[in-house]
């Protein structure tokens, strides 16, 4: 009788040890999966949600997430009467409120340069906010490898030779957000 109890006890201990081993492996696997999740993957899963982002040099911006690229996100600003788009560089994000736990790991192909070229083609006047809180207004003339050229003119004027007060080159590394005017 004692041998039966001993074997039952050993078997119960083995089952408990195996159960704990499986739980530990599952927890390790979950932590490893989470460690591979990038902010862009979470943003991409939440397109259509209203988010509150804090942007270096700008402060809080609230808007509906419209699109996400590998290094930028596009918000329709909910704080303004007129619908305004804000292109925010992810490197300038200080925090994001309103994300769910969902993840979308599909590749996002439209680079910042491609997004800026689309704005440049529209010839829409923009305001570029830098990471120190300053801003420049004008029309994007050229989108280059690591910077853009901005023709400076008044916000309420179209880009015409007579209205241009000069051109300034702005490195992407200095940009935190760009708004169409």
mmCIF file of C-alpha atoms in Angstrom:
data_model
loop_
_atom_site.group_PDB
_atom_site.id
_atom_site.type_symbol
_atom_site.label_atom_id
_atom_site.label_comp_id
_atom_site.label_asym_id
_atom_site.label_seq_id
_atom_site.Cartn_x
_atom_site.Cartn_y
_atom_site.Cartn_z
ATOM 1 C CA UNK A 1 0.000 0.000 0.000
ATOM 2 C CA UNK A 2 2.760 2.432 0.802
ATOM 3 C CA UNK A 3 4.366 1.906 -2.600
ATOM 4 C CA UNK A 4 1.086 2.821 -4.320
ATOM 5 C CA UNK A 5 0.859 6.044 -2.302
ATOM 6 C CA UNK A 6 4.489 6.863 -3.023
ATOM 7 C CA UNK A 7 4.020 6.385 -6.781
ATOM 8 C CA UNK A 8 0.774 8.404 -6.766
ATOM 9 C CA UNK A 9 2.533 11.191 -4.890
ATOM 10 C CA UNK A 10 5.457 11.179 -7.338
ATOM 11 C CA UNK A 11 3.044 11.198 -10.279
ATOM 12 C CA UNK A 12 1.100 14.144 -8.801
ATOM 13 C CA UNK A 13 4.351 16.053 -8.269
ATOM 14 C CA UNK A 14 5.387 15.359 -11.856
ATOM 15 C CA UNK A 15 2.013 16.592 -13.197
ATOM 16 C CA UNK A 16 2.302 19.768 -11.108
ATOM 17 C CA UNK A 17 5.872 20.348 -12.297
ATOM 18 C CA UNK A 18 4.794 19.880 -15.970
ATOM 19 C CA UNK A 19 1.835 22.262 -15.500
ATOM 20 C CA UNK A 20 4.131 24.940 -14.071
ATOM 21 C CA UNK A 21 6.636 24.363 -16.885
ATOM 22 C CA UNK A 22 3.903 24.916 -19.515
ATOM 23 C CA UNK A 23 2.685 28.080 -17.737
ATOM 24 C CA UNK A 24 6.232 29.441 -17.563
ATOM 25 C CA UNK A 25 6.857 28.716 -21.252
ATOM 26 C CA UNK A 26 3.557 30.379 -22.218
ATOM 27 C CA UNK A 27 4.410 33.473 -20.160
ATOM 28 C CA UNK A 28 7.906 33.626 -21.691
ATOM 29 C CA UNK A 29 6.437 33.268 -25.184
ATOM 30 C CA UNK A 30 3.920 36.072 -24.516
ATOM 31 C CA UNK A 31 6.662 38.379 -23.219
ATOM 32 C CA UNK A 32 8.835 37.600 -26.254
ATOM 33 C CA UNK A 33 5.940 38.366 -28.631
ATOM 34 C CA UNK A 34 5.210 41.662 -26.878
ATOM 35 C CA UNK A 35 8.877 42.640 -27.043
ATOM 36 C CA UNK A 36 8.656 42.564 -30.864
ATOM 37 C CA UNK A 37 5.647 44.919 -31.080
ATOM 38 C CA UNK A 38 6.504 48.400 -32.389
ATOM 39 C CA UNK A 39 4.442 51.522 -31.764
ATOM 40 C CA UNK A 40 3.709 51.728 -35.498
ATOM 41 C CA UNK A 41 2.159 48.246 -35.382
ATOM 42 C CA UNK A 42 -0.216 49.358 -32.640
ATOM 43 C CA UNK A 43 -1.018 52.634 -34.414
ATOM 44 C CA UNK A 44 -1.784 50.802 -37.672
ATOM 45 C CA UNK A 45 -4.271 48.568 -35.854
ATOM 46 C CA UNK A 46 -6.113 51.624 -34.511
ATOM 47 C CA UNK A 47 -6.731 53.585 -37.726
ATOM 48 C CA UNK A 48 -10.117 55.284 -37.308
ATOM 49 C CA UNK A 49 -9.776 55.800 -33.542
ATOM 50 C CA UNK A 50 -9.492 59.176 -31.856
ATOM 51 C CA UNK A 51 -6.103 59.585 -30.208
ATOM 52 C CA UNK A 52 -4.453 62.230 -28.069
ATOM 53 C CA UNK A 53 -0.782 62.557 -28.898
ATOM 54 C CA UNK A 54 1.837 64.771 -27.303
ATOM 55 C CA UNK A 55 4.262 66.075 -29.896
ATOM 56 C CA UNK A 56 7.687 67.575 -29.163
ATOM 57 C CA UNK A 57 7.620 71.317 -29.750
ATOM 58 C CA UNK A 58 3.840 71.342 -30.270
ATOM 59 C CA UNK A 59 2.121 69.852 -27.221
ATOM 60 C CA UNK A 60 -1.124 67.886 -27.273
ATOM 61 C CA UNK A 61 -2.927 67.151 -30.535
ATOM 62 C CA UNK A 62 -6.264 65.309 -30.578
ATOM 63 C CA UNK A 63 -7.515 63.754 -33.770
ATOM 64 C CA UNK A 64 -8.779 60.756 -35.635
ATOM 65 C CA UNK A 65 -5.982 58.516 -36.863
ATOM 66 C CA UNK A 66 -6.333 58.371 -40.654
ATOM 67 C CA UNK A 67 -3.142 56.707 -41.877
ATOM 68 C CA UNK A 68 0.201 55.410 -40.635
ATOM 69 C CA UNK A 69 3.548 55.138 -42.383
ATOM 70 C CA UNK A 70 6.793 53.622 -41.158
ATOM 71 C CA UNK A 71 7.872 56.933 -39.595
ATOM 72 C CA UNK A 72 4.755 59.139 -39.561
ATOM 73 C CA UNK A 73 1.051 59.211 -38.747
ATOM 74 C CA UNK A 74 -1.773 61.330 -40.137
ATOM 75 C CA UNK A 75 -4.459 62.773 -37.861
ATOM 76 C CA UNK A 76 -7.610 64.680 -38.711
ATOM 77 C CA UNK A 77 -7.543 67.301 -35.971
ATOM 78 C CA UNK A 78 -10.637 67.166 -33.763
ATOM 79 C CA UNK A 79 -9.868 70.389 -31.876
ATOM 80 C CA UNK A 80 -10.368 72.761 -34.792
ATOM 81 C CA UNK A 81 -13.581 73.906 -36.439
ATOM 82 C CA UNK A 82 -12.275 73.390 -39.942
ATOM 83 C CA UNK A 83 -11.014 69.911 -40.696
ATOM 84 C CA UNK A 84 -7.258 70.037 -40.567
ATOM 85 C CA UNK A 85 -4.744 67.303 -41.239
ATOM 86 C CA UNK A 86 -1.649 66.918 -39.109
ATOM 87 C CA UNK A 87 1.252 64.798 -40.328
ATOM 88 C CA UNK A 88 3.201 63.840 -37.188
ATOM 89 C CA UNK A 89 6.644 62.254 -37.290
ATOM 90 C CA UNK A 90 6.704 59.266 -34.945
ATOM 91 C CA UNK A 91 10.163 60.277 -33.731
ATOM 92 C CA UNK A 92 8.591 63.456 -32.301
ATOM 93 C CA UNK A 93 5.903 61.623 -30.314
ATOM 94 C CA UNK A 94 6.214 62.013 -26.559
ATOM 95 C CA UNK A 95 3.111 59.962 -25.716
ATOM 96 C CA UNK A 96 -0.024 58.457 -27.249
ATOM 97 C CA UNK A 97 -3.359 58.063 -25.434
ATOM 98 C CA UNK A 98 -6.253 55.990 -26.729
ATOM 99 C CA UNK A 99 -4.499 52.962 -28.204
ATOM 100 C CA UNK A 100 -6.099 49.559 -27.895
ATOM 101 C CA UNK A 101 -4.026 46.452 -27.383
ATOM 102 C CA UNK A 102 -4.429 45.416 -31.016
ATOM 103 C CA UNK A 103 -1.461 44.980 -33.350
ATOM 104 C CA UNK A 104 -1.223 45.152 -37.157
ATOM 105 C CA UNK A 105 2.181 44.007 -38.362
ATOM 106 C CA UNK A 106 1.531 44.440 -42.081
ATOM 107 C CA UNK A 107 4.304 46.463 -43.706
ATOM 108 C CA UNK A 108 3.619 50.176 -44.118
ATOM 109 C CA UNK A 109 5.255 51.206 -47.348
ATOM 110 C CA UNK A 110 4.566 54.939 -47.759
ATOM 111 C CA UNK A 111 7.625 56.700 -46.436
ATOM 112 C CA UNK A 112 7.719 60.218 -45.055
ATOM 113 C CA UNK A 113 9.225 61.442 -48.338
ATOM 114 C CA UNK A 114 6.342 59.916 -50.309
ATOM 115 C CA UNK A 115 3.799 61.577 -48.022
ATOM 116 C CA UNK A 116 5.602 64.922 -48.332
ATOM 117 C CA UNK A 117 5.811 64.600 -52.120
ATOM 118 C CA UNK A 118 2.013 64.209 -52.209
ATOM 119 C CA UNK A 119 1.653 67.445 -50.209
ATOM 120 C CA UNK A 120 4.191 69.157 -52.477
ATOM 121 C CA UNK A 121 2.298 68.084 -55.615
ATOM 122 C CA UNK A 122 -0.909 69.617 -54.195
ATOM 123 C CA UNK A 123 0.960 72.933 -53.762
ATOM 124 C CA UNK A 124 -0.956 73.327 -50.504
ATOM 125 C CA UNK A 125 0.429 75.856 -48.032
ATOM 126 C CA UNK A 126 1.719 74.199 -44.863
ATOM 127 C CA UNK A 127 2.975 75.060 -41.410
ATOM 128 C CA UNK A 128 5.990 73.038 -40.292
ATOM 129 C CA UNK A 129 6.489 72.747 -36.527
ATOM 130 C CA UNK A 130 9.967 71.921 -35.287
ATOM 131 C CA UNK A 131 10.949 70.057 -32.142
ATOM 132 C CA UNK A 132 11.845 73.254 -30.279
ATOM 133 C CA UNK A 133 8.448 74.916 -30.680
ATOM 134 C CA UNK A 134 9.122 77.174 -33.668
ATOM 135 C CA UNK A 135 7.253 76.971 -36.952
ATOM 136 C CA UNK A 136 7.640 77.991 -40.580
ATOM 137 C CA UNK A 137 4.888 78.511 -43.152
ATOM 138 C CA UNK A 138 4.971 78.232 -46.908
ATOM 139 C CA UNK A 139 4.762 75.733 -49.742
ATOM 140 C CA UNK A 140 6.992 72.697 -50.133
ATOM 141 C CA UNK A 141 9.048 73.200 -53.296
ATOM 142 C CA UNK A 142 11.283 70.119 -53.140
ATOM 143 C CA UNK A 143 11.391 66.884 -51.163
ATOM 144 C CA UNK A 144 14.954 65.580 -50.958
ATOM 145 C CA UNK A 145 16.715 62.647 -49.259
ATOM 146 C CA UNK A 146 16.960 64.073 -45.737
ATOM 147 C CA UNK A 147 15.367 67.520 -45.973
ATOM 148 C CA UNK A 148 12.805 69.616 -47.819
ATOM 149 C CA UNK A 149 12.887 73.086 -49.329
ATOM 150 C CA UNK A 150 10.084 75.391 -48.227
ATOM 151 C CA UNK A 151 9.152 78.551 -50.158
ATOM 152 C CA UNK A 152 8.232 81.019 -47.386
ATOM 153 C CA UNK A 153 5.147 83.177 -47.918
ATOM 154 C CA UNK A 154 2.185 84.477 -45.916
ATOM 155 C CA UNK A 155 -0.332 81.848 -44.785
ATOM 156 C CA UNK A 156 -3.189 83.437 -46.708
ATOM 157 C CA UNK A 157 -1.297 83.818 -50.002
ATOM 158 C CA UNK A 158 -0.747 81.307 -52.774
ATOM 159 C CA UNK A 159 2.795 80.471 -53.785
ATOM 160 C CA UNK A 160 3.603 83.032 -56.437
ATOM 161 C CA UNK A 161 7.036 84.437 -57.206
ATOM 162 C CA UNK A 162 6.044 87.889 -55.907
ATOM 163 C CA UNK A 163 4.730 86.447 -52.616
ATOM 164 C CA UNK A 164 7.778 84.291 -51.823
ATOM 165 C CA UNK A 165 9.997 85.867 -49.142
ATOM 166 C CA UNK A 166 12.721 83.268 -49.493
ATOM 167 C CA UNK A 167 13.412 79.578 -49.380
ATOM 168 C CA UNK A 168 14.525 77.599 -46.352
ATOM 169 C CA UNK A 169 15.836 74.029 -46.186
ATOM 170 C CA UNK A 170 14.425 72.017 -43.286
ATOM 171 C CA UNK A 171 16.024 68.710 -42.211
ATOM 172 C CA UNK A 172 13.466 65.983 -41.476
ATOM 173 C CA UNK A 173 15.224 65.365 -38.157
ATOM 174 C CA UNK A 174 14.115 68.846 -37.016
ATOM 175 C CA UNK A 175 10.441 68.404 -37.987
ATOM 176 C CA UNK A 176 7.878 67.288 -35.427
ATOM 177 C CA UNK A 177 4.621 68.007 -37.277
ATOM 178 C CA UNK A 178 3.334 69.456 -40.525
ATOM 179 C CA UNK A 179 -0.163 70.918 -40.992
ATOM 180 C CA UNK A 180 -1.907 71.891 -44.188
ATOM 181 C CA UNK A 181 -3.286 75.416 -43.919
#
